[in-house]
PDB file of C-alpha atoms in Angstrom:
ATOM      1  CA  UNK A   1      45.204  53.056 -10.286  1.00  0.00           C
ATOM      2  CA  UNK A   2      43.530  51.864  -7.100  1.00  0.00           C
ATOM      3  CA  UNK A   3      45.452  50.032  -4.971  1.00  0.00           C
ATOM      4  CA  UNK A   4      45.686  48.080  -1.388  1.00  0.00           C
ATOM      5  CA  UNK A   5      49.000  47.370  -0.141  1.00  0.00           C
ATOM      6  CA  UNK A   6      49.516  45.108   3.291  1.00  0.00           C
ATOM      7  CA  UNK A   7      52.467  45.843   5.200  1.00  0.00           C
ATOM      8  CA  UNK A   8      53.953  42.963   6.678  1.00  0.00           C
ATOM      9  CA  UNK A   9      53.138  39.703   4.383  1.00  0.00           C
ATOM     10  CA  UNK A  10      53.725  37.598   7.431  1.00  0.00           C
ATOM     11  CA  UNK A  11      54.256  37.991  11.153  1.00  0.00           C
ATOM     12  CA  UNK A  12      54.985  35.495  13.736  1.00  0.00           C
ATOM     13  CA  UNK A  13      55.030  36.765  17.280  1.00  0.00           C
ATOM     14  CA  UNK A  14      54.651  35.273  20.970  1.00  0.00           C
ATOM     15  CA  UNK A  15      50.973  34.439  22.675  1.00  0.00           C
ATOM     16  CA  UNK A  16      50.082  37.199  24.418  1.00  0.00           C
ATOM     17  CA  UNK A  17      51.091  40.010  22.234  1.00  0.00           C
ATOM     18  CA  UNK A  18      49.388  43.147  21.075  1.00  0.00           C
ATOM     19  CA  UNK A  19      50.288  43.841  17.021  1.00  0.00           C
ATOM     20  CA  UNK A  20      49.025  45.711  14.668  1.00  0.00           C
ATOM     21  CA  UNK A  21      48.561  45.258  10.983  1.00  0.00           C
ATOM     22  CA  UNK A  22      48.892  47.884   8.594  1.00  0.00           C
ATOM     23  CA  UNK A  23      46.829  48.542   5.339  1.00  0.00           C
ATOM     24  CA  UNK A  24      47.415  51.601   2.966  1.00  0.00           C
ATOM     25  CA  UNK A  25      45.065  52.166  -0.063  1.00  0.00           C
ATOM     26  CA  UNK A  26      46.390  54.719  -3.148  1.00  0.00           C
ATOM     27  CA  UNK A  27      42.948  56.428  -4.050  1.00  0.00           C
ATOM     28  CA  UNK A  28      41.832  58.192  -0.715  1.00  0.00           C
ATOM     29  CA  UNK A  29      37.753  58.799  -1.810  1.00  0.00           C
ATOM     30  CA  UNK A  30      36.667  55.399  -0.390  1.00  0.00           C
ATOM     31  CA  UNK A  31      32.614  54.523   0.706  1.00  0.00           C
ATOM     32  CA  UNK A  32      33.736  51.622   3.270  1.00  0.00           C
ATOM     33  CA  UNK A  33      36.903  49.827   4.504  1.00  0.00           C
ATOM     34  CA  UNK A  34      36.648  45.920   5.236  1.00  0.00           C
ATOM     35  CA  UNK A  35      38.762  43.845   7.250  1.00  0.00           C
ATOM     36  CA  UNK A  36      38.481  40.093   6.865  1.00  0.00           C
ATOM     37  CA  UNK A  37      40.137  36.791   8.071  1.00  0.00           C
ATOM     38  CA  UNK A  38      40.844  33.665   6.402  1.00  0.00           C
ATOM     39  CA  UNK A  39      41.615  30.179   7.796  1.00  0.00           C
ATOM     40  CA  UNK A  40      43.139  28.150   5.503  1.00  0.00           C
ATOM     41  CA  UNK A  41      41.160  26.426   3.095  1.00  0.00           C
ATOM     42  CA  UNK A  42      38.267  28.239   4.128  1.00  0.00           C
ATOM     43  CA  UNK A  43      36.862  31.440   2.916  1.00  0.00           C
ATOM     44  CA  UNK A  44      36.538  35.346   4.360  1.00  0.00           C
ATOM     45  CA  UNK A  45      34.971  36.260   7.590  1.00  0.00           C
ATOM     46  CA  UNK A  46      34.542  39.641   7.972  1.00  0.00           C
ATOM     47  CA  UNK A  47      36.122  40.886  11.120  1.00  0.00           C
ATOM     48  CA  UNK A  48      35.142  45.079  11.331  1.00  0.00           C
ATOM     49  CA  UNK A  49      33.662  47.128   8.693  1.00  0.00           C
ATOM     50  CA  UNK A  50      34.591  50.963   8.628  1.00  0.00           C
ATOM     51  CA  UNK A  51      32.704  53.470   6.889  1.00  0.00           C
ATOM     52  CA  UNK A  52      33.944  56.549   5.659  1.00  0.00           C
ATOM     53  CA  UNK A  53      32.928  59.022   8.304  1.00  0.00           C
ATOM     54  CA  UNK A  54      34.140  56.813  10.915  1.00  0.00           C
ATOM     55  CA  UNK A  55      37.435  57.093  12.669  1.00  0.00           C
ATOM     56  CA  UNK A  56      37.948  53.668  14.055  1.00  0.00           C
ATOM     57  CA  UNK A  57      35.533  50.144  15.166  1.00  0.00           C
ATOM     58  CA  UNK A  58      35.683  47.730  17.814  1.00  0.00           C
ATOM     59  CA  UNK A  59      34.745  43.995  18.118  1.00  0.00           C
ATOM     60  CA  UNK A  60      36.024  42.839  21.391  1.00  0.00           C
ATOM     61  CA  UNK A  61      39.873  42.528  21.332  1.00  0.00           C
ATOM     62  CA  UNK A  62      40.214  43.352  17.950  1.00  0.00           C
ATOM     63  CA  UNK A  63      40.308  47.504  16.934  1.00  0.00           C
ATOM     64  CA  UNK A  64      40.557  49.094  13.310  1.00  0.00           C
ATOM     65  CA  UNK A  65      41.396  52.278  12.782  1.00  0.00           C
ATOM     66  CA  UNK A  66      40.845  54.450   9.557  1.00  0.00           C
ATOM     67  CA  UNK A  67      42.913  57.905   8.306  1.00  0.00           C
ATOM     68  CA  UNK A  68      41.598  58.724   4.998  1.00  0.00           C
ATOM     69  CA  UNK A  69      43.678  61.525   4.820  1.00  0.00           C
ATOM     70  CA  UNK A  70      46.846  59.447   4.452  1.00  0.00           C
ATOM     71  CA  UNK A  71      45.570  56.792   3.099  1.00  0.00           C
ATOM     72  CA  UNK A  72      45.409  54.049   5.826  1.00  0.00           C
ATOM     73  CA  UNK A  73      44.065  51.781   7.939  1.00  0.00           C
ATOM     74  CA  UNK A  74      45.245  49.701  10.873  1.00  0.00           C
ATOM     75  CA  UNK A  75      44.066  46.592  12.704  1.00  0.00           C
ATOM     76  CA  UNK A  76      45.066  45.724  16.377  1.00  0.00           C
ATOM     77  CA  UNK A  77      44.867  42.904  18.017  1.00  0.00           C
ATOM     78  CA  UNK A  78      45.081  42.781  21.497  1.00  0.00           C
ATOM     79  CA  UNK A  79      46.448  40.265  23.934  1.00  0.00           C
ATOM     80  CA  UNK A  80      47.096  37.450  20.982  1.00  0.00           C
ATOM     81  CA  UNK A  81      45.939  34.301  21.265  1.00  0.00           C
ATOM     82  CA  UNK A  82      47.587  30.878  18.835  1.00  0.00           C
ATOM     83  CA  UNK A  83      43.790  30.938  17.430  1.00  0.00           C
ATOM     84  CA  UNK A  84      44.122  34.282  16.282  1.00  0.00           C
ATOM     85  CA  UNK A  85      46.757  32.193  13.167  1.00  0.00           C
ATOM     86  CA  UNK A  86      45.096  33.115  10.002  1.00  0.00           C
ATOM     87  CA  UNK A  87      45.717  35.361   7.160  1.00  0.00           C
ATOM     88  CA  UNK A  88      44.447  38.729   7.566  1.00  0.00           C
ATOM     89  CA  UNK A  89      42.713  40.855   4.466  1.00  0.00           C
ATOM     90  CA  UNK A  90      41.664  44.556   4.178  1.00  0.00           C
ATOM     91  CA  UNK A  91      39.243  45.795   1.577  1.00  0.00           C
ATOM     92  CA  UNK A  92      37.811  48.983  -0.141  1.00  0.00           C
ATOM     93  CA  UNK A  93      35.328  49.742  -1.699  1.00  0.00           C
ATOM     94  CA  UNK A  94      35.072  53.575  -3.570  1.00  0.00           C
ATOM     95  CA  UNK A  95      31.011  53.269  -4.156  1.00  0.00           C
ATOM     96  CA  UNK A  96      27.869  52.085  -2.429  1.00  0.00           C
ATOM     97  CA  UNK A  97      27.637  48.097  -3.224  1.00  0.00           C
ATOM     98  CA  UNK A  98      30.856  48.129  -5.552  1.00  0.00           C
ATOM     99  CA  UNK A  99      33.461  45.783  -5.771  1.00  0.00           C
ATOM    100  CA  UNK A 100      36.280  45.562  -3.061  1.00  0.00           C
ATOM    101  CA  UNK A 101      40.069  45.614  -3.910  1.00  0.00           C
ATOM    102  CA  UNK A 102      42.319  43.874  -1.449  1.00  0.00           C
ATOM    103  CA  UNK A 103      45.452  43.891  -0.113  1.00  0.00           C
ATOM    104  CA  UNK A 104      47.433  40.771  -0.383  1.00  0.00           C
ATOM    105  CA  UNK A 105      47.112  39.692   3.085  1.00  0.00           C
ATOM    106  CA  UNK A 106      48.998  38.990   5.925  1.00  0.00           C
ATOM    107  CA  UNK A 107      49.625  35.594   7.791  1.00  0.00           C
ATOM    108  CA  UNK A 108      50.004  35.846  11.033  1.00  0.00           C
ATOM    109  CA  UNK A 109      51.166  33.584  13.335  1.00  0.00           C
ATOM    110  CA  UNK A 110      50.683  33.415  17.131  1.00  0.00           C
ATOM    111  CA  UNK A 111      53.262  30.894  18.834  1.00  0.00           C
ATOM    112  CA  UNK A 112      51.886  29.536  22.323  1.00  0.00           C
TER     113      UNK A 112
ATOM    114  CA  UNK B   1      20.407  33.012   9.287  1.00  0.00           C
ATOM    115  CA  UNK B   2      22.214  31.150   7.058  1.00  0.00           C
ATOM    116  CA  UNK B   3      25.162  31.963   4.871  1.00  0.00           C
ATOM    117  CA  UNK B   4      26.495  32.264   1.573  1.00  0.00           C
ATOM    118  CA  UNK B   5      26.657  28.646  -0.018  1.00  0.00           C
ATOM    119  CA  UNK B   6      28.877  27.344  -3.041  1.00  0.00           C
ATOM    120  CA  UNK B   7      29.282  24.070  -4.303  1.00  0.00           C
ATOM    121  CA  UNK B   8      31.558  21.580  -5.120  1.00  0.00           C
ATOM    122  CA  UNK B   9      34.083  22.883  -2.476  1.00  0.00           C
ATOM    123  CA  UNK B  10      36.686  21.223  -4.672  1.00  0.00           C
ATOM    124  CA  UNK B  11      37.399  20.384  -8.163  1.00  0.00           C
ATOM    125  CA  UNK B  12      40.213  18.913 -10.175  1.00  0.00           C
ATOM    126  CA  UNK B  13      39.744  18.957 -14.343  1.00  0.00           C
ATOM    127  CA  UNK B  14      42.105  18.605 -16.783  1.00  0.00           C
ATOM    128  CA  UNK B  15      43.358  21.520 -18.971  1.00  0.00           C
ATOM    129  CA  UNK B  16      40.900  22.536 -21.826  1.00  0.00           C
ATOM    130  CA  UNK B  17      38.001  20.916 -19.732  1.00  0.00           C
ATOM    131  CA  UNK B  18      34.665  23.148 -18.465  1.00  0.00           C
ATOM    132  CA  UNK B  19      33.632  23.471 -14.996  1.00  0.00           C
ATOM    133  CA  UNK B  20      30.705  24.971 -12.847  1.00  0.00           C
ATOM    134  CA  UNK B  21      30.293  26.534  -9.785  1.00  0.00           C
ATOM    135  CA  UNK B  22      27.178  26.791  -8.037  1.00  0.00           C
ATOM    136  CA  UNK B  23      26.558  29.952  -5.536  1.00  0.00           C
ATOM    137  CA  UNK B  24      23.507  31.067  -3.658  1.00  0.00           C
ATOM    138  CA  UNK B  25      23.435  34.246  -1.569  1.00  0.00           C
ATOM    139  CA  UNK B  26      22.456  35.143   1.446  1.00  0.00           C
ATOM    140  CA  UNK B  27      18.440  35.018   1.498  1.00  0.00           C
ATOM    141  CA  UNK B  28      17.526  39.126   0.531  1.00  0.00           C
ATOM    142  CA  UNK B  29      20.928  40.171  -0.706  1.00  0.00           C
ATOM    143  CA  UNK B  30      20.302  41.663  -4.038  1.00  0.00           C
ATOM    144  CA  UNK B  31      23.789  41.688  -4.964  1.00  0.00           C
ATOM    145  CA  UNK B  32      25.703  38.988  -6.108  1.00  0.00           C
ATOM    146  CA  UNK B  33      29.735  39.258  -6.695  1.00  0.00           C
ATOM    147  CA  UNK B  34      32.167  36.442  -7.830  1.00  0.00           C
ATOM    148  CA  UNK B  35      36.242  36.858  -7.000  1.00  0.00           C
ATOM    149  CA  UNK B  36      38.690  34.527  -8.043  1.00  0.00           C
ATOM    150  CA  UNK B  37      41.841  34.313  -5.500  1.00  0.00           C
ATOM    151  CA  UNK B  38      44.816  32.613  -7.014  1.00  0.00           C
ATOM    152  CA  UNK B  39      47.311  31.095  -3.928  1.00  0.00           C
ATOM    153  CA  UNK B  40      49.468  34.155  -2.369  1.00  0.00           C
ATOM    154  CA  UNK B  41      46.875  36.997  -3.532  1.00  0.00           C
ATOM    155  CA  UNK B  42      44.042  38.681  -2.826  1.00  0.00           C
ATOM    156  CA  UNK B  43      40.480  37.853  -3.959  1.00  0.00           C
ATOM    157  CA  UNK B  44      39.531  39.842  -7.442  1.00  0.00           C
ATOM    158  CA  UNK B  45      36.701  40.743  -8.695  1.00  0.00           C
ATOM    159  CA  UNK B  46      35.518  38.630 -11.921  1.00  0.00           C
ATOM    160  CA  UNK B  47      31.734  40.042 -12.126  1.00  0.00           C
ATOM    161  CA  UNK B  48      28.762  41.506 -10.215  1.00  0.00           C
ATOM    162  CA  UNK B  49      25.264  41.333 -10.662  1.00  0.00           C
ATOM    163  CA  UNK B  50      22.418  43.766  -8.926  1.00  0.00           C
ATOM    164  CA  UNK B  51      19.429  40.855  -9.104  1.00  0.00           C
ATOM    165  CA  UNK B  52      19.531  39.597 -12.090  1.00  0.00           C
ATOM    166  CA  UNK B  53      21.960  41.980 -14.162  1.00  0.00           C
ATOM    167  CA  UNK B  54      25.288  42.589 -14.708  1.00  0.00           C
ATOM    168  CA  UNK B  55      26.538  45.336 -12.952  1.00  0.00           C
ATOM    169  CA  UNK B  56      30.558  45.369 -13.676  1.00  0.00           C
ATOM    170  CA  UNK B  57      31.864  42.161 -15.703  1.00  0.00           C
ATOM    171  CA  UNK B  58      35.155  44.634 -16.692  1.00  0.00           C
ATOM    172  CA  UNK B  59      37.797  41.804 -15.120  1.00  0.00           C
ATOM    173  CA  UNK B  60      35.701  38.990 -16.678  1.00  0.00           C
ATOM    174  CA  UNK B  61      38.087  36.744 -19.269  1.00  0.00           C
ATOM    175  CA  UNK B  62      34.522  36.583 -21.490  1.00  0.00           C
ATOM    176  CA  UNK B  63      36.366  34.161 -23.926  1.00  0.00           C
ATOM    177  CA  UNK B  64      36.100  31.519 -21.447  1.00  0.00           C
ATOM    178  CA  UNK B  65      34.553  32.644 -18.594  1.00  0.00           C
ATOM    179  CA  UNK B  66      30.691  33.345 -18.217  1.00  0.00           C
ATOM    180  CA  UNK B  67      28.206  33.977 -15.510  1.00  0.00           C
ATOM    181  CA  UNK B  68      24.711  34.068 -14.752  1.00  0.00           C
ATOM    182  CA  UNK B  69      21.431  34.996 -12.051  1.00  0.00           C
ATOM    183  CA  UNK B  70      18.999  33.688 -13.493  1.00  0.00           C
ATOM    184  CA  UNK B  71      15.813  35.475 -11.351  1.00  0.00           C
ATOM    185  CA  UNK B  72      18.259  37.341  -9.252  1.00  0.00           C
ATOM    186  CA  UNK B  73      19.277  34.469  -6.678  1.00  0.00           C
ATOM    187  CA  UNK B  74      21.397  31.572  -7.545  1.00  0.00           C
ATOM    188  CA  UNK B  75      24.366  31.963  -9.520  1.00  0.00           C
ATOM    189  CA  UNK B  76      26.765  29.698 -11.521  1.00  0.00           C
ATOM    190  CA  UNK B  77      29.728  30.323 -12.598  1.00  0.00           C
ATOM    191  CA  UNK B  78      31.863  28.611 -15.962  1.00  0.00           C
ATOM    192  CA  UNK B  79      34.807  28.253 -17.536  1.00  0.00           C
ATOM    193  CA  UNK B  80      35.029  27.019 -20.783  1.00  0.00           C
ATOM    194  CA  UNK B  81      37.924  25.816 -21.941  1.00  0.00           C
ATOM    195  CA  UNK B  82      40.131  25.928 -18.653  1.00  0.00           C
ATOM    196  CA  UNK B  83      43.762  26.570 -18.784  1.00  0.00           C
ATOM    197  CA  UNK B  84      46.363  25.532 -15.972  1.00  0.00           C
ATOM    198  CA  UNK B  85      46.538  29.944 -14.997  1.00  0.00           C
ATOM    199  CA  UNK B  86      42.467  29.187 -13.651  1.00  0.00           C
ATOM    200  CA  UNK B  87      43.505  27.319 -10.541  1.00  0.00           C
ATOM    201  CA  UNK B  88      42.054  29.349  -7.930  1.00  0.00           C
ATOM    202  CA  UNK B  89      39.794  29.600  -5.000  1.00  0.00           C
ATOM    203  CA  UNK B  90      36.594  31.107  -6.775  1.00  0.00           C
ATOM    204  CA  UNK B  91      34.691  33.144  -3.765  1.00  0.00           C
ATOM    205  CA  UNK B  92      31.380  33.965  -3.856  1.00  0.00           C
ATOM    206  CA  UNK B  93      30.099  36.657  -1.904  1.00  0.00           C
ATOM    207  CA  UNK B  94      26.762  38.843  -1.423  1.00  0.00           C
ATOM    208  CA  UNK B  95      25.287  42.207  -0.136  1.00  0.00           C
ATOM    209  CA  UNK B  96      22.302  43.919   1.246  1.00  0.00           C
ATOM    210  CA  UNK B  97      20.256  46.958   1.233  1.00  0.00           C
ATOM    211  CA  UNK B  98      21.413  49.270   3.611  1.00  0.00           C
ATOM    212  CA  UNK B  99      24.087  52.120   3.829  1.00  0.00           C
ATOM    213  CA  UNK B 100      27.368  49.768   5.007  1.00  0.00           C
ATOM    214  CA  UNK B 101      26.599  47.182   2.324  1.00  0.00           C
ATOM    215  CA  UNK B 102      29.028  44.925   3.760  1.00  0.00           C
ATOM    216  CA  UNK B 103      30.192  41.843   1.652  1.00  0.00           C
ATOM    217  CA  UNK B 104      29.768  38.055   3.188  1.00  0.00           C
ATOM    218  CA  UNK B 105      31.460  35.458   1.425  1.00  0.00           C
ATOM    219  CA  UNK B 106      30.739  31.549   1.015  1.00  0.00           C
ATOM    220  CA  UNK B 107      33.409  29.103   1.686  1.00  0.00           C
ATOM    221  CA  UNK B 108      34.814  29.097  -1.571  1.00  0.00           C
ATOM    222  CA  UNK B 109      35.314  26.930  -4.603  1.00  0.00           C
ATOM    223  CA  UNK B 110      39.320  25.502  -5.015  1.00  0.00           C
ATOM    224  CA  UNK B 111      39.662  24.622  -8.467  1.00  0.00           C
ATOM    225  CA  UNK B 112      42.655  22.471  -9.913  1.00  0.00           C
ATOM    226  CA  UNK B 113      43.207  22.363 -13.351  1.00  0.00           C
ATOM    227  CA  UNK B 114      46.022  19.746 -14.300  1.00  0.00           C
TER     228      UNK B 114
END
């Protein structure tokens, strides 16, 4: 069975941190890996997209990293700021256009 | 360019009452998917359409629960009756051509159903 599995559910650290969020997914033959936030009440916005091939993406202070191999994927976050509070989703997909399974998430919380 | 819309942005029905939800994609974006995320989980898949057919429908409840894309744009989305285990946050998203096919979502849809 495929399966995503977010590692912590929540986190709650000081302004200014670096952290990293981890992701592991069951079924190592994935096409892409997502990462997403979500406000709440709001919906997903994606924050990096990894494809297979690729090793790791970067979108300013935010880095993902990808090891299909053993199954995971990481997101850092660099230098955390208290808008950087949202819930934080990763996603794979195993064909070109197919559905994505997700993780359950986890909140984060950045405390000025 | 603009994003992926849904409307209402909230509902509240009673039990055994029928609700819509209105999505359209991303101008271009061929595909079409619909998630449902109950409170504490991650978004599922419910079904996805390539234009204007049904591409995987496998997690779709089809004894309440249809969906159509009618000339492979808009969507809408029903439940028929509902039952209290349908409150949710239905997401719409979409996809283009192109090899990363990444998925952008609308704002959601939270239903309530009492």
């Amino acid at each position: 069975k495929q399966e995503v599995t977010q590692i912590p559910a929540a986190l709650s650290v000081p302004e200014g941190e670096n952290l990293v969020l981890n992701c592991s997914f069951t079924d190592s033959a994935i096409y892409n890996l997502q990462w997403f936030r979500q406000d709440p009440g709001k919906g997903l916005t994606s924050l990096l997209l990894i494809q297979s091939s690729q090793r790791e993406q970067t979108s300013g202070r935010l880095n993902a990293s990808l090891d299909k191999s053993s199954g995971r994927s990481t997101l850092y976050i660099a230098a955390s700021q208290p808008g950087d509070s949202a819930t934080y989703l990763c996603a794979v997909a195993y064909n070109q256009g197919g559905k994505l399974i997700f993780g359950q998430g986890t909140e984060l919380s950045v405390k000025p | 360019e603009a994003g992926v819309a849904q409307s209402p942005r909230y509902k509240i029905i009673e039990k055994r009452q029928s609700v819509a939800f209105w999505c359209n994609p991303i101008s271009g974006h061929a595909t079409l998917y619909w998630y449902q995320q109950i409170l504490g989980q991650g978004p599922k898949l419910l079904i996805q359409f390539q234009n204007n057919g049904v591409v995987d429908d496998s997690q779709l409840p089809k004894d309440r629960f249809s969906a159509e894309r009618l000339k492979g744009v808009d969507s809408t989305l029903k439940i028929q009756p509902a039952k209290l285990e349908d409150s949710a946050v239905y997401l719409c998203a979409s996809s283009g051509a192109g090899a990363r096919h990444e998925q952008y979502f609308g704002p959601g849809t939270r239903l309530t159903v009492t």
